[in-house]
PDB file of C-alpha atoms in Angstrom:
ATOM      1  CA  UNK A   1       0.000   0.000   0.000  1.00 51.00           C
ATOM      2  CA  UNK A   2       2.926   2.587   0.866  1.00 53.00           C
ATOM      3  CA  UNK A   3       5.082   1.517  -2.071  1.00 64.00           C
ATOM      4  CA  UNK A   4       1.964   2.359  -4.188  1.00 69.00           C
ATOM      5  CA  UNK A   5       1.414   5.368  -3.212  1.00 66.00           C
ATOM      6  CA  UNK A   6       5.096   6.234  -4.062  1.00 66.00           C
ATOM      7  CA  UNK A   7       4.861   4.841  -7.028  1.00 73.00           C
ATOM      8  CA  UNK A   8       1.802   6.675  -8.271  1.00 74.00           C
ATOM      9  CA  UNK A   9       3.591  10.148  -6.840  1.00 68.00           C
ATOM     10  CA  UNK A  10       6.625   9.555  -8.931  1.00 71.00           C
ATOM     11  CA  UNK A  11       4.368   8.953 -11.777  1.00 72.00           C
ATOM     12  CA  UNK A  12       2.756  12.381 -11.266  1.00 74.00           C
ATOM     13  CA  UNK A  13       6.164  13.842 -10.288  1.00 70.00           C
ATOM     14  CA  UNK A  14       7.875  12.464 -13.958  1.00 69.00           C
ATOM     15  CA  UNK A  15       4.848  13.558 -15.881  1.00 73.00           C
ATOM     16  CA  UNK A  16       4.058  16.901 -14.416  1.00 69.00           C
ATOM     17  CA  UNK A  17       7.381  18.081 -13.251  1.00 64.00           C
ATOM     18  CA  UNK A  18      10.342  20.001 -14.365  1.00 64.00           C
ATOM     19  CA  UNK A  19      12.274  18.498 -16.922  1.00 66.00           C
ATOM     20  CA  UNK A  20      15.925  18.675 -15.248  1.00 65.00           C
ATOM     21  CA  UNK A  21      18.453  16.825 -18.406  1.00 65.00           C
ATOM     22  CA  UNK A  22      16.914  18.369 -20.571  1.00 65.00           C
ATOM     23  CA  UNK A  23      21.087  19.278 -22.161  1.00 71.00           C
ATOM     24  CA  UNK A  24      21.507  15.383 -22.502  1.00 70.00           C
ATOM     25  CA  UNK A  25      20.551  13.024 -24.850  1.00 73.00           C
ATOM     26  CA  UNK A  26      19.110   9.637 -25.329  1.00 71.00           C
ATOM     27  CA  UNK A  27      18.027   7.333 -22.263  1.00 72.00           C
ATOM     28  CA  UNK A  28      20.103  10.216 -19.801  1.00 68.00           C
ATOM     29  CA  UNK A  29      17.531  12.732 -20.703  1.00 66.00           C
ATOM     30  CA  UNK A  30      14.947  10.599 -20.351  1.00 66.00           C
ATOM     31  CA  UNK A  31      15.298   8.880 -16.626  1.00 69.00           C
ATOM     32  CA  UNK A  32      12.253   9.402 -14.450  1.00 67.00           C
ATOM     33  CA  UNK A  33      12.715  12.044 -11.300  1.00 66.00           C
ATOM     34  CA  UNK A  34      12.119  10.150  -7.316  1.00 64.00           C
ATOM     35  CA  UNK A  35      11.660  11.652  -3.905  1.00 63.00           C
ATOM     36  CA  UNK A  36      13.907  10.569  -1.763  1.00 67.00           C
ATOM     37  CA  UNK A  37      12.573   8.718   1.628  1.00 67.00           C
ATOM     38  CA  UNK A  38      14.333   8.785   4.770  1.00 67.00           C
ATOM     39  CA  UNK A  39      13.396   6.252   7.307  1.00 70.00           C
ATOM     40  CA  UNK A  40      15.383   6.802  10.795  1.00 72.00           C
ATOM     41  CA  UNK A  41      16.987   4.138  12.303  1.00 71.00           C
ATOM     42  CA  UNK A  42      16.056   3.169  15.921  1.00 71.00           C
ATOM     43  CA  UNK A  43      18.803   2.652  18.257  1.00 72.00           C
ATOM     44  CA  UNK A  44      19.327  -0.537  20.287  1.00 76.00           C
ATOM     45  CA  UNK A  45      21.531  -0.800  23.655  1.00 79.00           C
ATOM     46  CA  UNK A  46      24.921   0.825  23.824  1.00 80.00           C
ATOM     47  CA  UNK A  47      27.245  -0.989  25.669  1.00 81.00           C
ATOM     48  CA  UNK A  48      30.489  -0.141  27.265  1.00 84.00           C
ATOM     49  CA  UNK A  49      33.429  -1.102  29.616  1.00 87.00           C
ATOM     50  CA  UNK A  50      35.396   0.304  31.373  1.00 88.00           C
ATOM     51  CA  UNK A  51      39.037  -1.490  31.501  1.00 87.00           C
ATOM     52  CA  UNK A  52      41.602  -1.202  34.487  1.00 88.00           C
ATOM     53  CA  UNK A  53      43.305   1.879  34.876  1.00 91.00           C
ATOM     54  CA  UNK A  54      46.112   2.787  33.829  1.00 89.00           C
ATOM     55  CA  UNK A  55      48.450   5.324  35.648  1.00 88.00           C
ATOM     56  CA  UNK A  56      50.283   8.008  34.300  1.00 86.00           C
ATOM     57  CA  UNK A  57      50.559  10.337  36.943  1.00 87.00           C
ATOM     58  CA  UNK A  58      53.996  10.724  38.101  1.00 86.00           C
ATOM     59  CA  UNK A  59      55.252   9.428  35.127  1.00 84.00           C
ATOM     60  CA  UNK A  60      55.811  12.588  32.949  1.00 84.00           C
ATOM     61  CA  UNK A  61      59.785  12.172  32.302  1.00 82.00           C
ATOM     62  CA  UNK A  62      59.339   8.457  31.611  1.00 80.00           C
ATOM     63  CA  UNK A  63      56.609   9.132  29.101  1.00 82.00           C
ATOM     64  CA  UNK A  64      59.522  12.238  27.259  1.00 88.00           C
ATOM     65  CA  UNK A  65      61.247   8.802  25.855  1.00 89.00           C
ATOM     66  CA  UNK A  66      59.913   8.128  22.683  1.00 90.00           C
ATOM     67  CA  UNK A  67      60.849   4.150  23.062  1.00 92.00           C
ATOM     68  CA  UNK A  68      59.054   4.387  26.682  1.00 89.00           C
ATOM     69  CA  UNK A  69      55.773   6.612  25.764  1.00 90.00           C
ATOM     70  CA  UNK A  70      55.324   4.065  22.533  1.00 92.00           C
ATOM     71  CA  UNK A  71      55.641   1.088  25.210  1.00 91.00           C
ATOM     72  CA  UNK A  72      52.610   2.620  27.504  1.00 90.00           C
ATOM     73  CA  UNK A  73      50.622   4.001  23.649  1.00 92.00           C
ATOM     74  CA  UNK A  74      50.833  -0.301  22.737  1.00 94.00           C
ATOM     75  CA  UNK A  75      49.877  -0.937  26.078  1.00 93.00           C
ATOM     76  CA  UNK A  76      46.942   1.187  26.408  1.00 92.00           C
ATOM     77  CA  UNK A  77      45.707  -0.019  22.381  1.00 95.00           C
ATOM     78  CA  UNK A  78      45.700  -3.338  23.742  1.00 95.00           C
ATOM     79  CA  UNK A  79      43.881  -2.939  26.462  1.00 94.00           C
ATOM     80  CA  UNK A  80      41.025  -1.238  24.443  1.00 94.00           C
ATOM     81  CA  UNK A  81      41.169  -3.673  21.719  1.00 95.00           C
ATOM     82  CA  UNK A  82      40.579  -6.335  24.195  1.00 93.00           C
ATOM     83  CA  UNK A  83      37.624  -4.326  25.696  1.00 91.00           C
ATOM     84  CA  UNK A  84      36.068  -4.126  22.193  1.00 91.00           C
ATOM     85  CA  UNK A  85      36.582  -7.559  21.035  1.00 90.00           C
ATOM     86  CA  UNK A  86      35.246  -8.795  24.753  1.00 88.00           C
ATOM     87  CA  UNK A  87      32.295  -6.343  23.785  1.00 86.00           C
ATOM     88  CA  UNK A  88      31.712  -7.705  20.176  1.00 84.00           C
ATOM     89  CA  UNK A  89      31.619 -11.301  21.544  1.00 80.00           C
ATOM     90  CA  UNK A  90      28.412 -10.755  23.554  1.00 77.00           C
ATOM     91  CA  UNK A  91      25.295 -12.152  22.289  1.00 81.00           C
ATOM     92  CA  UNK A  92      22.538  -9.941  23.281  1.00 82.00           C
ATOM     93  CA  UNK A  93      18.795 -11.107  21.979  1.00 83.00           C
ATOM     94  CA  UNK A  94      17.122  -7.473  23.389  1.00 82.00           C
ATOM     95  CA  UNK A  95      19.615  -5.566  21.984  1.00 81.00           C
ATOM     96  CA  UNK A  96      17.483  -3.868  19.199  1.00 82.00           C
ATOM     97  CA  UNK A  97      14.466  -2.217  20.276  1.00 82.00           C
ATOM     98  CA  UNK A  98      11.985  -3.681  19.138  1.00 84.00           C
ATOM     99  CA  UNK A  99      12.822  -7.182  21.379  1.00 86.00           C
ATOM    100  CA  UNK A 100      13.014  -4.980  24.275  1.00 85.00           C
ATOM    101  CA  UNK A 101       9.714  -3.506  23.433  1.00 86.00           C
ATOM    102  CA  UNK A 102       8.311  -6.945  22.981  1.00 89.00           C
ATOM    103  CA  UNK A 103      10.293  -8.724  25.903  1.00 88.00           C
ATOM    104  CA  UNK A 104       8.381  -5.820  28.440  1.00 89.00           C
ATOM    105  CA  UNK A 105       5.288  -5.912  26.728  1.00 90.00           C
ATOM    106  CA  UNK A 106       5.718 -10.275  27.757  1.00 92.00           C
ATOM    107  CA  UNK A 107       6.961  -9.422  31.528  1.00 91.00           C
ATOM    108  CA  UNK A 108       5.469  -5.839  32.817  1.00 89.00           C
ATOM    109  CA  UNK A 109       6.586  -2.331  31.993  1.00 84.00           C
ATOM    110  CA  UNK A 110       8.701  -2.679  35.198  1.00 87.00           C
ATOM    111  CA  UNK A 111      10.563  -5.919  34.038  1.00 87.00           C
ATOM    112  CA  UNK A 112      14.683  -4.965  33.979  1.00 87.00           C
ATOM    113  CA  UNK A 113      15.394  -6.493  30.806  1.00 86.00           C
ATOM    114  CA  UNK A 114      18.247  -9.212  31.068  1.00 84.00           C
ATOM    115  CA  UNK A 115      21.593  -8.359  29.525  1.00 79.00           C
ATOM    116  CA  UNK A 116      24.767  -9.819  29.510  1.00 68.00           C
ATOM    117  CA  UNK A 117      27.168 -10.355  33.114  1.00 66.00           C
ATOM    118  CA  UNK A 118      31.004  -9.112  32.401  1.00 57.00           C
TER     119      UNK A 118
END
């Protein structure tokens, strides 16, 4: 029903509407005008973690050696590598909204929807 009602506005756009190629020739001039539709995406959870911490306070003229500061730059990469990979691994079955929706419509508007344990 939507996708017919687009289709009969383009037809009314391409026969009414401003020619715009009119400079080119052939099958160019001749391509039929469409609206564009934007549908927005709906979010799902956003996860995050937060990693150990890692001290640099009182470390300032350790960190002035290039080979040093590139040590603790590896380090720190690492570390949030491994917190994304860890993150990517998770299997999460309410993570798009709709489930959610669904999963509290099943269990109560004051249900705490289960996620993953780090």
């Amino acid at each position: 029903m939507v996708l017919q009602f687009y289709d009969i506005h383009d037809n009314k756009l391409n026969e009414e509407g401003l020619k715009l190629r009119t400079d080119f020739m052939g099958e160019i001039k001749n391509k039929d005008m469409h609206h564009v539709v934007l549908t927005p995406k709906m979010s799902g959870r956003f996860y995050f973690i937060f990693g150990e911490p890692i001290e640099t306070k009182g470390r300032e003229k350790e960190l002035r050696d290039k080979e040093k500061a590139q040590h603790l730059y590896l380090h720190v990469k690492s570390e949030v590598e491994s917190c994304i990979k860890y993150l990517k691994r998770r299997e999460d079955p309410y993570r798009s909204t709709l489930s959610s929706l669904l999963y509290q419509a099943a269990h109560g508007s004051d249900a705490e929807i289960p996620t993953f344990e780090p």
